[in-house]
Short mmCIF file of C-alpha atoms in Angstrom, two decimals:
data_model
loop_
_atom_site.label_atom_id
_atom_site.label_comp_id
_atom_site.label_asym_id
_atom_site.label_seq_id
_atom_site.Cartn_x
_atom_site.Cartn_y
_atom_site.Cartn_z
CA MET A 86 20.37 -42.67 -57.78
CA ARG A 87 23.58 -40.57 -57.57
CA ILE A 88 24.30 -36.96 -56.70
CA GLU A 89 25.88 -35.32 -59.71
CA GLY A 90 29.38 -33.98 -59.26
CA LEU A 91 30.13 -36.15 -56.25
CA ARG A 92 33.24 -38.32 -56.81
CA PRO A 93 33.43 -41.42 -54.68
CA PRO A 94 36.46 -41.42 -52.43
CA VAL A 95 37.30 -44.95 -53.64
CA LYS A 96 37.35 -45.39 -57.45
CA SER A 97 37.48 -49.14 -57.26
CA ALA A 98 38.99 -51.92 -55.30
CA VAL A 99 41.13 -52.91 -58.33
CA CYS A 100 42.65 -49.42 -58.58
CA CYS A 101 43.47 -49.45 -54.89
CA LEU A 102 45.34 -52.72 -55.16
CA ALA A 103 47.12 -51.61 -58.30
CA LEU A 104 48.29 -48.30 -56.85
CA THR A 105 49.62 -49.89 -53.70
CA GLY A 106 51.39 -52.63 -55.62
CA LEU A 107 49.79 -55.37 -53.57
CA GLU A 108 48.98 -58.80 -54.85
CA TYR A 109 45.48 -60.14 -54.79
CA PRO A 110 44.77 -61.95 -51.56
CA HIS A 111 45.45 -65.69 -51.64
CA GLY A 112 42.49 -67.54 -53.08
CA GLN A 113 40.64 -64.40 -54.07
CA SER A 114 39.71 -64.03 -57.70
CA MET A 115 39.33 -60.87 -59.77
CA GLU A 116 35.58 -61.41 -59.73
CA SER A 117 35.49 -61.16 -55.92
CA VAL A 118 37.29 -57.84 -56.02
CA LYS A 119 34.84 -56.54 -58.58
CA GLU A 120 31.93 -57.63 -56.37
CA LEU A 121 33.48 -55.72 -53.48
CA ASP A 122 33.86 -52.68 -55.71
CA GLU A 123 30.21 -52.82 -56.74
CA SER A 124 29.10 -53.19 -53.09
CA LEU A 125 31.06 -50.11 -52.12
CA ARG A 126 29.53 -48.15 -54.96
CA GLU A 127 26.02 -49.32 -54.03
CA LEU A 128 26.61 -48.35 -50.38
CA LEU A 129 27.73 -44.89 -51.44
CA ASP A 130 24.71 -44.50 -53.72
CA ASN A 131 22.31 -45.51 -50.90
CA THR A 132 23.99 -43.10 -48.50
CA SER A 133 23.63 -40.30 -51.03
CA VAL A 134 19.95 -41.09 -51.48
CA LEU A 135 19.32 -41.07 -47.70
CA LEU A 136 21.23 -37.81 -47.30
CA SER A 137 19.26 -36.20 -50.10
CA LEU A 138 15.97 -37.48 -48.64
CA SER A 139 16.85 -36.18 -45.15
CA ILE A 140 17.68 -32.75 -46.53
CA ARG A 141 14.36 -32.66 -48.38
CA ILE A 142 12.42 -33.74 -45.24
CA TYR A 143 14.12 -31.14 -43.05
CA SER A 144 13.57 -28.46 -45.69
CA LEU A 145 9.90 -29.38 -45.91
CA ALA A 146 9.49 -29.35 -42.12
CA ILE A 147 11.18 -25.97 -41.82
CA ALA A 148 9.02 -24.58 -44.63
CA ILE A 149 5.83 -25.86 -42.94
CA LEU A 150 6.84 -24.44 -39.53
CA LEU A 151 7.76 -21.14 -41.11
CA GLN A 152 4.43 -20.97 -42.91
CA LEU A 153 2.57 -21.82 -39.67
CA PHE A 154 4.50 -19.14 -37.82
CA ILE A 155 3.69 -16.56 -40.50
CA LEU A 156 0.04 -17.67 -40.45
CA LEU A 157 -0.18 -17.39 -36.65
CA LEU A 158 1.60 -14.05 -36.76
CA GLY A 159 -0.86 -12.87 -39.38
CA LEU A 160 -3.84 -14.09 -37.35
CA PHE A 161 -2.43 -12.41 -34.25
CA PHE A 162 -1.99 -9.17 -36.14
CA ILE A 163 -5.53 -9.36 -37.56
CA CYS A 164 -6.95 -10.05 -34.08
CA TRP A 165 -4.91 -7.20 -32.64
CA VAL A 166 -6.18 -4.80 -35.31
CA LEU A 167 -9.78 -5.94 -34.78
CA LEU A 168 -9.51 -5.58 -31.01
CA LYS A 169 -7.90 -2.17 -31.35
CA CYS A 170 -10.79 -1.15 -33.60
CA CYS A 171 -13.25 -2.47 -31.04
CA MET A 172 -11.60 -0.25 -28.43
CA TYR A 173 -13.01 2.80 -30.18
CA ALA A 174 -16.48 1.57 -29.25
CA VAL A 175 -15.57 1.13 -25.57
CA ARG A 176 -16.67 3.88 -23.20
CA ARG A 177 -14.02 6.45 -22.35
CA GLY A 178 -14.02 9.20 -19.78
CA GLU A 179 -14.86 12.85 -20.16
CA PRO A 180 -12.40 14.81 -22.35
CA GLY A 181 -10.04 17.16 -20.58
CA TYR A 182 -9.34 14.76 -17.73
CA VAL A 183 -6.79 12.03 -17.11
CA HIS A 184 -8.72 8.87 -16.27
CA VAL A 185 -7.03 6.49 -13.84
CA ALA A 186 -8.62 3.08 -13.22
CA PHE A 187 -7.60 0.80 -10.35
CA PHE A 188 -8.03 -2.96 -10.72
CA HIS A 189 -9.13 -4.22 -7.30
CA PRO A 190 -11.89 -6.87 -7.53
CA TYR A 191 -12.24 -7.08 -3.72
CA CYS A 192 -12.13 -3.39 -2.87
CA ASN A 193 -14.75 -3.86 -0.12
CA ALA A 194 -12.83 -6.57 1.74
CA GLY A 195 -11.37 -4.35 4.44
CA GLY A 196 -7.78 -5.68 4.49
CA GLY A 197 -4.37 -4.06 4.21
CA GLY A 198 -4.41 -4.23 0.43
CA GLU A 199 -7.64 -2.26 0.37
CA ARG A 200 -6.08 0.43 2.55
CA VAL A 201 -3.37 0.85 -0.08
CA LEU A 202 -6.08 1.32 -2.72
CA TRP A 203 -7.98 4.03 -0.85
CA CYS A 204 -4.85 5.90 0.24
CA ALA A 205 -3.51 5.82 -3.34
CA ILE A 206 -6.75 7.34 -4.66
CA ARG A 207 -6.72 9.97 -1.91
CA ALA A 208 -3.11 10.88 -2.73
CA ILE A 209 -3.88 11.35 -6.43
CA GLN A 210 -6.98 13.43 -5.72
CA ARG A 211 -5.05 15.68 -3.34
CA LYS A 212 -2.27 16.40 -5.82
CA TYR A 213 -3.96 16.50 -9.23
CA LYS A 214 -6.99 18.57 -10.16
CA ASN A 215 -7.80 17.02 -13.54
CA VAL A 216 -7.66 13.32 -12.67
CA LYS A 217 -10.75 11.17 -12.33
CA CYS A 218 -10.44 7.84 -10.54
CA TYR A 219 -12.30 4.61 -11.18
CA ILE A 220 -12.28 1.18 -9.52
CA TYR A 221 -12.85 -2.13 -11.28
CA THR A 222 -14.56 -4.14 -8.55
CA GLY A 223 -16.53 -7.34 -8.27
CA ASP A 224 -18.40 -6.28 -5.13
CA THR A 225 -21.76 -6.30 -6.86
CA ASP A 226 -23.56 -6.93 -3.56
CA ALA A 227 -22.77 -3.41 -2.34
CA SER A 228 -23.59 0.03 -3.73
CA PRO A 229 -20.86 2.61 -4.36
CA GLU A 230 -22.08 4.56 -1.33
CA GLU A 231 -21.85 1.46 0.88
CA ILE A 232 -18.32 0.72 -0.35
CA LEU A 233 -17.15 4.27 0.39
CA ARG A 234 -18.88 4.19 3.78
CA ARG A 235 -17.10 0.97 4.67
CA ALA A 236 -13.76 2.44 3.62
CA HIS A 237 -14.35 5.34 5.98
CA GLN A 238 -15.55 3.06 8.76
CA ARG A 239 -12.70 0.57 8.45
CA PHE A 240 -9.78 2.85 7.54
CA ASN A 241 -10.92 6.31 8.60
CA ILE A 242 -10.38 7.49 4.98
CA THR A 243 -12.61 10.03 3.27
CA LEU A 244 -12.09 10.93 -0.39
CA GLN A 245 -12.49 14.54 -1.48
CA ASP A 246 -13.90 13.66 -4.93
CA PRO A 247 -16.29 10.95 -6.14
CA VAL A 248 -14.96 7.63 -7.44
CA GLU A 249 -16.86 5.68 -10.08
CA MET A 250 -17.26 1.95 -9.48
CA ILE A 251 -17.12 -0.25 -12.56
CA PHE A 252 -18.75 -3.48 -11.46
CA LEU A 253 -17.47 -6.81 -12.79
CA ARG A 254 -19.96 -9.66 -12.92
CA PHE A 255 -17.55 -12.56 -13.32
CA ARG A 256 -15.20 -12.11 -10.36
CA THR A 257 -15.59 -15.75 -9.37
CA VAL A 258 -13.40 -16.83 -12.31
CA MET A 259 -10.35 -15.72 -10.32
CA GLU A 260 -11.23 -17.56 -7.10
CA ALA A 261 -9.05 -20.50 -6.13
CA ARG A 262 -11.98 -22.71 -5.10
CA HIS A 263 -12.79 -23.35 -8.77
CA TYR A 264 -9.34 -24.76 -9.51
CA PRO A 265 -8.34 -27.72 -7.30
CA ILE A 266 -5.35 -28.42 -9.58
CA LEU A 267 -3.02 -26.07 -11.48
CA THR A 268 -4.45 -23.37 -9.23
CA LEU A 269 -1.90 -20.63 -9.94
CA LEU A 270 -2.09 -20.99 -13.71
CA LEU A 271 -5.88 -21.25 -13.92
CA GLN A 272 -6.44 -18.43 -11.43
CA SER A 273 -4.14 -16.21 -13.46
CA GLY A 274 -6.09 -17.14 -16.57
CA GLY A 275 -9.24 -16.19 -14.70
CA THR A 276 -7.83 -12.74 -13.89
CA PHE A 277 -7.08 -12.27 -17.59
CA TRP A 278 -10.69 -12.95 -18.56
CA LEU A 279 -11.89 -10.70 -15.76
CA ALA A 280 -9.64 -8.00 -17.21
CA VAL A 281 -11.30 -8.57 -20.60
CA GLU A 282 -14.64 -7.79 -18.97
CA ALA A 283 -13.13 -4.74 -17.26
CA LEU A 284 -11.61 -3.32 -20.44
CA SER A 285 -14.82 -3.95 -22.39
CA LYS A 286 -16.71 -1.70 -19.95
CA PHE A 287 -14.25 1.18 -19.66
CA ARG A 288 -10.92 2.13 -21.24
CA PRO A 289 -8.82 4.40 -19.01
CA ASP A 290 -5.72 6.41 -19.79
CA VAL A 291 -3.81 4.91 -16.86
CA TYR A 292 -4.37 1.42 -15.49
CA ILE A 293 -3.06 0.63 -12.00
CA ASP A 294 -3.31 -2.89 -10.63
CA THR A 295 -3.22 -2.96 -6.82
CA THR A 296 -3.79 -6.70 -6.37
CA GLY A 297 -0.80 -8.26 -8.13
CA CYS A 298 -2.76 -9.59 -11.13
CA ALA A 299 0.16 -9.40 -13.57
CA PHE A 300 -1.56 -11.36 -16.34
CA THR A 301 -3.82 -8.36 -16.95
CA TYR A 302 -0.95 -6.06 -17.97
CA PRO A 303 -0.44 -7.09 -21.64
CA LEU A 304 -4.16 -6.70 -22.33
CA PHE A 305 -4.43 -3.15 -21.01
CA ARG A 306 -1.12 -2.04 -22.48
CA PHE A 307 -1.31 -3.45 -26.02
CA ILE A 308 -5.05 -3.70 -26.59
CA GLY A 309 -6.31 -0.89 -24.39
CA GLY A 310 -3.36 1.39 -25.15
CA CYS A 311 -3.09 2.26 -21.45
CA THR A 312 -0.08 3.19 -19.39
CA VAL A 313 0.28 0.39 -16.83
CA GLY A 314 1.24 0.74 -13.18
CA SER A 315 1.63 -2.15 -10.75
CA TYR A 316 1.55 -2.27 -6.97
CA THR A 317 2.51 -5.78 -5.87
CA HIS A 318 1.83 -6.87 -2.32
CA TYR A 319 2.85 -10.48 -2.77
CA PRO A 320 4.37 -12.15 -5.86
CA THR A 321 2.13 -14.83 -7.31
CA ILE A 322 5.06 -17.24 -7.14
CA THR A 323 8.33 -16.95 -5.23
CA THR A 324 11.57 -18.84 -4.82
CA ASP A 325 10.40 -19.64 -1.27
CA MET A 326 7.40 -21.48 -2.70
CA LEU A 327 9.66 -23.40 -5.06
CA GLN A 328 11.93 -24.32 -2.15
CA ARG A 329 9.02 -25.59 -0.06
CA VAL A 330 7.89 -27.85 -2.90
CA ARG A 331 11.48 -28.98 -3.51
CA ASP A 332 11.87 -29.82 0.19
CA ARG A 333 8.48 -31.60 0.11
CA VAL A 334 7.04 -29.49 2.92
CA GLU A 335 3.27 -29.74 3.39
CA ALA A 336 1.68 -26.26 3.31
CA HIS A 337 -1.46 -24.44 2.15
CA ASN A 338 0.00 -24.35 -1.40
CA ASN A 339 1.52 -27.86 -1.33
CA ARG A 340 -0.91 -30.58 -0.36
CA GLY A 341 0.25 -33.58 1.59
CA VAL A 342 -0.48 -36.03 -1.23
CA ILE A 343 2.03 -34.14 -3.40
CA ALA A 344 4.60 -33.55 -0.66
CA ARG A 345 4.72 -37.28 0.11
CA ASN A 346 5.14 -38.39 -3.53
CA LEU A 347 8.47 -37.88 -5.29
CA PHE A 348 7.06 -38.05 -8.83
CA LEU A 349 4.22 -35.63 -8.05
CA THR A 350 6.78 -33.29 -6.48
CA LEU A 351 8.93 -33.39 -9.63
CA GLY A 352 5.86 -32.70 -11.75
CA LYS A 353 4.88 -29.75 -9.58
CA MET A 354 8.42 -28.37 -9.75
CA CYS A 355 8.26 -28.39 -13.55
CA TYR A 356 4.85 -26.71 -13.43
CA TYR A 357 6.08 -24.04 -11.00
CA HIS A 358 9.14 -23.25 -13.13
CA LEU A 359 6.97 -22.92 -16.24
CA PHE A 360 4.53 -20.66 -14.41
CA ALA A 361 7.39 -18.56 -13.03
CA PHE A 362 8.60 -17.99 -16.61
CA CYS A 363 5.11 -16.87 -17.72
CA TYR A 364 4.72 -14.65 -14.65
CA ALA A 365 8.06 -12.98 -15.32
CA SER A 366 7.13 -12.41 -18.97
CA VAL A 367 3.84 -10.61 -18.29
CA GLY A 368 5.28 -8.63 -15.37
CA ARG A 369 7.68 -6.86 -17.71
CA PHE A 370 4.74 -5.15 -19.44
CA ALA A 371 4.25 -2.76 -16.50
CA ASN A 372 5.56 0.78 -17.10
CA VAL A 373 6.19 1.31 -13.40
CA VAL A 374 6.39 -1.29 -10.64
CA MET A 375 5.83 -0.61 -6.95
CA VAL A 376 6.36 -3.19 -4.21
CA ASN A 377 5.48 -3.01 -0.55
CA SER A 378 8.63 -4.30 1.17
CA SER A 379 12.27 -5.27 0.83
CA TRP A 380 11.25 -8.93 0.72
CA THR A 381 8.80 -8.38 -2.16
CA TYR A 382 11.36 -6.20 -3.95
CA SER A 383 13.99 -8.95 -3.95
CA HIS A 384 11.55 -11.50 -5.37
CA ILE A 385 10.12 -9.20 -8.05
CA ILE A 386 13.59 -8.12 -9.17
CA GLY A 387 14.64 -11.76 -9.33
CA LEU A 388 11.60 -12.66 -11.45
CA TRP A 389 10.91 -9.56 -13.55
CA GLY A 390 14.40 -8.06 -13.66
CA GLN A 391 13.15 -4.47 -13.91
CA ALA A 392 15.27 -2.82 -11.22
CA HIS A 393 15.37 0.53 -13.04
CA ARG A 394 11.60 0.98 -12.74
CA THR A 395 10.84 -0.87 -9.51
CA HIS A 396 10.28 1.13 -6.33
CA ILE A 397 9.75 0.15 -2.70
CA VAL A 398 6.64 1.99 -1.52
CA TYR A 399 5.79 0.92 2.00
CA PRO A 400 2.01 0.56 2.43
CA PRO A 401 0.18 3.28 4.37
CA CYS A 402 -0.35 2.61 8.04
CA ASP A 403 -2.49 4.88 10.16
CA THR A 404 0.37 5.36 12.61
CA GLU A 405 -0.77 8.78 13.86
CA LEU A 406 -4.19 7.53 14.87
CA PHE A 407 -2.81 4.42 16.57
CA LYS A 408 0.01 6.34 18.25
CA GLY A 409 -2.64 8.68 19.62
CA LEU A 410 -4.15 5.86 21.68
CA PRO A 411 -3.24 6.33 25.37
CA ILE A 412 -1.14 3.52 26.77
CA ILE A 413 -2.99 1.73 29.55
CA PRO A 414 -0.61 0.15 32.11
CA ASP A 415 -0.86 -3.64 32.18
CA SER A 416 -1.48 -3.51 35.92
CA GLU A 417 -4.79 -1.75 35.22
CA LYS A 418 -6.01 -4.33 32.71
CA LYS A 419 -8.33 -7.00 34.06
CA LEU A 420 -7.40 -9.35 31.21
CA LYS A 421 -4.09 -10.01 29.44
CA THR A 422 -5.38 -9.97 25.89
CA ILE A 423 -3.53 -11.33 22.88
CA VAL A 424 -4.85 -9.59 19.76
CA SER A 425 -4.66 -11.01 16.24
CA ILE A 426 -5.69 -8.80 13.29
CA GLY A 427 -5.91 -10.25 9.79
CA GLN A 428 -8.31 -11.54 7.17
CA PHE A 429 -9.35 -15.16 7.55
CA ARG A 430 -7.33 -16.46 4.62
CA PRO A 431 -5.37 -19.75 4.64
CA GLU A 432 -1.95 -18.11 4.37
CA LYS A 433 -2.58 -16.16 7.61
CA ASP A 434 -2.33 -19.50 9.43
CA HIS A 435 -4.79 -18.85 12.25
CA ALA A 436 -4.54 -22.53 13.13
CA LEU A 437 -0.95 -21.91 14.27
CA GLN A 438 -2.22 -19.12 16.51
CA LEU A 439 -4.72 -21.43 18.19
CA ARG A 440 -2.14 -24.16 18.76
CA ALA A 441 0.43 -21.66 20.06
CA PHE A 442 -2.15 -20.18 22.43
CA GLN A 443 -3.07 -23.65 23.68
CA ARG A 444 0.62 -24.37 24.30
CA LEU A 445 0.96 -21.02 26.10
CA CYS A 446 -1.84 -22.00 28.45
CA GLU A 447 0.11 -25.15 29.27
CA LEU A 448 3.27 -23.14 30.05
CA LEU A 449 1.66 -20.45 32.23
CA ASN A 450 0.75 -20.84 35.87
CA PRO A 451 -2.99 -21.39 36.53
CA GLU A 452 -3.51 -17.87 37.93
CA THR A 453 -2.21 -16.23 34.74
CA VAL A 454 -4.17 -18.61 32.51
CA GLN A 455 -7.37 -17.34 34.11
CA VAL A 456 -6.77 -13.79 32.83
CA VAL A 457 -5.40 -14.60 29.35
CA GLN A 458 -7.57 -14.58 26.24
CA LEU A 459 -7.04 -14.54 22.47
CA VAL A 460 -9.05 -12.09 20.34
CA LEU A 461 -9.21 -12.84 16.62
CA ILE A 462 -10.22 -9.80 14.54
CA GLY A 463 -10.54 -10.22 10.79
CA GLY A 464 -12.58 -9.77 7.65
CA CYS A 465 -14.57 -12.51 5.92
CA ARG A 466 -14.79 -11.97 2.17
CA ASN A 467 -17.06 -14.82 1.15
CA GLU A 468 -18.56 -18.19 2.09
CA GLU A 469 -15.15 -19.84 1.79
CA ASP A 470 -13.77 -17.57 4.51
CA GLU A 471 -16.81 -18.20 6.70
CA LYS A 472 -16.29 -21.94 6.38
CA ARG A 473 -12.65 -21.44 7.33
CA VAL A 474 -13.72 -19.62 10.48
CA GLN A 475 -16.04 -22.48 11.40
CA ASP A 476 -13.19 -24.96 10.92
CA LEU A 477 -11.05 -22.81 13.23
CA LYS A 478 -13.80 -22.80 15.85
CA ASN A 479 -13.92 -26.58 15.64
CA LEU A 480 -10.15 -26.71 16.12
CA ALA A 481 -10.41 -24.45 19.19
CA SER A 482 -12.99 -26.82 20.61
CA ILE A 483 -10.74 -29.82 19.99
CA LEU A 484 -7.83 -28.02 21.68
CA GLY A 485 -10.06 -27.20 24.67
CA ILE A 486 -9.60 -23.43 24.45
CA GLU A 487 -12.89 -22.38 22.87
CA GLU A 488 -13.96 -20.48 26.00
CA LYS A 489 -10.81 -18.34 25.90
CA ILE A 490 -11.19 -17.28 22.24
CA VAL A 491 -13.11 -14.15 21.19
CA TRP A 492 -14.15 -13.95 17.53
CA LYS A 493 -14.71 -10.53 15.96
CA LEU A 494 -15.63 -10.89 12.29
CA ASN A 495 -15.76 -7.77 10.11
CA ALA A 496 -15.44 -5.62 13.21
CA PRO A 497 -15.85 -1.83 12.80
CA PHE A 498 -12.76 0.31 13.07
CA ALA A 499 -13.71 1.76 16.47
CA GLU A 500 -13.94 -1.73 17.94
CA LEU A 501 -10.56 -2.65 16.47
CA LEU A 502 -9.00 0.43 18.10
CA GLU A 503 -10.50 -0.47 21.46
CA ASN A 504 -9.07 -3.98 21.34
CA VAL A 505 -5.62 -2.70 20.39
CA GLN A 506 -5.67 -0.17 23.24
CA TYR A 507 -6.68 -2.70 25.89
CA GLY A 508 -4.52 -5.51 24.54
CA THR A 509 -1.08 -6.62 25.70
CA ILE A 510 0.35 -8.75 22.88
CA GLY A 511 -0.09 -8.58 19.12
CA LEU A 512 0.03 -11.94 17.30
CA HIS A 513 0.77 -12.55 13.61
CA THR A 514 1.65 -15.95 12.12
CA MET A 515 1.78 -15.63 8.33
CA TRP A 516 4.89 -17.24 6.83
CA CYS A 517 6.69 -14.86 4.45
CA GLU A 518 4.20 -12.07 5.05
CA HIS A 519 4.86 -9.59 2.25
CA PHE A 520 4.70 -6.66 4.66
CA GLY A 521 2.18 -6.59 7.50
CA ILE A 522 0.19 -3.38 7.90
CA CYS A 523 -1.61 -4.74 10.93
CA ILE A 524 1.77 -5.45 12.57
CA VAL A 525 2.76 -1.79 12.22
CA GLU A 526 -0.62 -0.63 13.51
CA CYS A 527 -0.39 -2.90 16.52
CA MET A 528 3.10 -1.64 17.32
CA ALA A 529 1.93 1.97 16.98
CA GLY A 530 -1.04 1.21 19.23
CA GLY A 531 1.13 -0.17 22.03
CA LEU A 532 0.89 -3.93 21.52
CA ILE A 533 4.08 -5.95 21.86
CA MET A 534 4.30 -7.92 18.62
CA VAL A 535 5.14 -11.57 18.11
CA ALA A 536 5.39 -12.05 14.32
CA HIS A 537 6.74 -14.70 11.99
CA ASP A 538 10.50 -14.68 11.48
CA SER A 539 10.31 -14.20 7.71
CA GLY A 540 9.29 -11.74 5.00
CA GLY A 541 8.41 -8.16 5.86
CA PRO A 542 8.39 -8.54 9.66
CA LYS A 543 11.93 -9.92 9.59
CA MET A 544 13.39 -7.50 7.04
CA ASP A 545 11.50 -4.23 7.59
CA ILE A 546 9.28 -4.06 10.67
CA VAL A 547 10.12 -6.09 13.78
CA ILE A 548 13.78 -5.14 13.75
CA GLU A 549 16.07 -3.21 16.06
CA TYR A 550 15.49 0.52 16.09
CA GLU A 551 18.25 2.75 17.39
CA GLY A 552 19.79 -0.25 19.09
CA GLN A 553 16.60 -1.32 20.87
CA SER A 554 14.36 -4.34 20.34
CA THR A 555 10.88 -3.60 18.97
CA GLY A 556 9.25 -7.01 19.43
CA TYR A 557 9.66 -10.76 19.01
CA ARG A 558 9.78 -13.13 16.05
CA ALA A 559 8.96 -16.85 16.04
CA THR A 560 8.48 -19.73 13.63
CA ASP A 561 6.51 -22.58 15.24
CA VAL A 562 4.11 -23.45 18.06
CA GLU A 563 6.80 -23.72 20.72
CA SER A 564 8.70 -20.54 19.81
CA TYR A 565 5.47 -18.51 19.62
CA ALA A 566 4.31 -19.83 22.98
CA GLN A 567 7.69 -19.12 24.59
CA ALA A 568 7.79 -15.57 23.20
CA MET A 569 4.31 -14.79 24.53
CA LYS A 570 5.21 -16.34 27.90
CA THR A 571 8.32 -14.13 28.07
CA ILE A 572 6.25 -11.00 27.45
CA LEU A 573 3.58 -11.88 30.00
CA GLU A 574 6.20 -12.65 32.66
CA SER A 575 8.34 -9.56 31.94
CA SER A 576 8.40 -6.57 34.24
CA ASP A 577 6.34 -3.46 33.52
CA GLU A 578 9.58 -1.57 32.80
CA THR A 579 10.67 -4.10 30.17
CA ARG A 580 7.29 -4.03 28.43
CA SER A 581 7.22 -0.23 28.53
CA SER A 582 10.67 -0.05 26.92
CA LEU A 583 9.56 -2.38 24.11
CA ARG A 584 6.42 -0.35 23.46
CA THR A 585 8.31 2.94 23.31
CA ALA A 586 10.91 1.61 20.86
CA ALA A 587 8.22 0.03 18.68
CA ARG A 588 6.14 3.23 18.58
CA ASN A 589 9.15 5.35 17.65
CA SER A 590 10.07 3.00 14.79
CA VAL A 591 6.82 3.14 12.79
CA ASP A 592 6.85 6.72 11.48
CA ARG A 593 8.54 5.52 8.27
CA PHE A 594 5.30 3.63 7.50
CA SER A 595 2.91 6.57 7.90
CA ASP A 596 0.16 7.64 5.49
CA ARG A 597 2.14 10.78 4.65
CA GLN A 598 5.27 8.83 3.75
CA PHE A 599 3.21 6.48 1.55
CA GLU A 600 1.69 9.42 -0.35
CA LEU A 601 5.10 10.93 -1.03
CA SER A 602 6.59 7.63 -2.21
CA PHE A 603 3.53 6.61 -4.27
CA LEU A 604 3.26 9.95 -6.09
CA SER A 605 7.00 10.00 -6.74
CA ALA A 606 6.89 6.53 -8.31
CA CYS A 607 3.78 7.37 -10.39
CA GLU A 608 5.04 10.74 -11.58
CA GLY A 609 5.97 9.34 -14.99
CA ILE A 610 2.67 7.59 -15.70
CA LEU A 611 0.68 10.61 -14.53
CA ALA A 612 2.75 13.02 -16.61
CA ASN A 613 -0.31 14.29 -18.50
CA ALA A 614 -2.06 15.34 -15.31
CA THR A 615 -1.89 18.96 -14.21
CA LEU A 616 -0.69 19.84 -10.73
CA GLN A 617 -3.08 21.59 -8.43
CA GLU A 618 -2.31 25.25 -7.97
#
């Protein structure tokens, strides 16, 4: 088979010899030259056939892929139209109001993230008269009244208008315990399906996620037709996490079996990079992005690249209330108490606190050891957290310090204040803490902080203020123990100077400053609301 119109570059071997004026090679007959000519022609014909066949195969493949793409695009469009039609059957709020729904499945947990939620709702209610607020929550074991009562008890926050709770029955799909492998990806998929349940129960005008569940944004924006706001406390994935896996460091998000195996590490690196791409893609669907610290800002900008609509909004800290606590001189305290405030989650690294405290007891003289104790105050969200606390108690027993540890689980706000007032040192050990509300509160209350030398504490909080030190930062057991030893052995004048500088530095993290920054960032997405007169 030949391609018409194609002239072979070599007409024949005979012509070539004739044109060049060469004699036939010695011993080679005319028949041999003709055979060579036919071989060349056959080779050219076969090449032409293969080329034609390849072109046809590639054309067919491209046509099939194009048809599949058009089919998938058509199916996607049909599904989108059907879902948009279904949205008309979903409950909407009362006409004449702007309906703002907050996605916070653990709104009753009592941590710093929950304080952001309640202060954000209070700020909106104070400024706008025709806005109704809703909360998507999975706390089905508590009534709306109990949730609001706990918010008042834990954070001293009272809302001026009612808030409707939209209860989600399938919150467990977003819990890490269900996904021993590919945890980030499967958890994010779980949040998407939880968002499907949320949107099927109520369609708001404005959707604000205050938990960092970025995979919910496309659903609410393109199916629900909502304006999307995001308040990110901690990016789901960061370059620091990638670096830890790359360096094969064992951590709560990088198990030892993976850290010790080169091939598993390479596989996890590929998985993390793929997830980071997906996370960056969905994050760009937010109309406005708020982050809680300089550290979080740098990571979100690096991943989402939306600098023009990303704002640093420091979380609200009840600095006025804590600053109102009278400072009790250390000489009047019977015990030198080290206070730790934080939910019992793995990333808080309470185990490091226990080991550092045990090392501190080794460094101190016996008389001081007798009057030192560690108080752990934190919320337990579920059975997983309760099991974690039991494991920590077992560790304290192994370290021989169980009698010097005081456990205060889900303590009321008044009890937390009392412990801050009578404490000496504040302890916080989370690596790359996104911000650290409890650190600010402890500093405002008069505790001398020892926090991790990373994240928010390093970049925003435990830094020099007007040329004065405001606390200490550490990284491991030894450095934490040495910092606490330095504080306990310092003079009253030195400790007083640290407390004063720390207290003066926290006004930039007040409730009032949060309200101003939050409302300024959300002004665009709340444009349809009417200002109070």
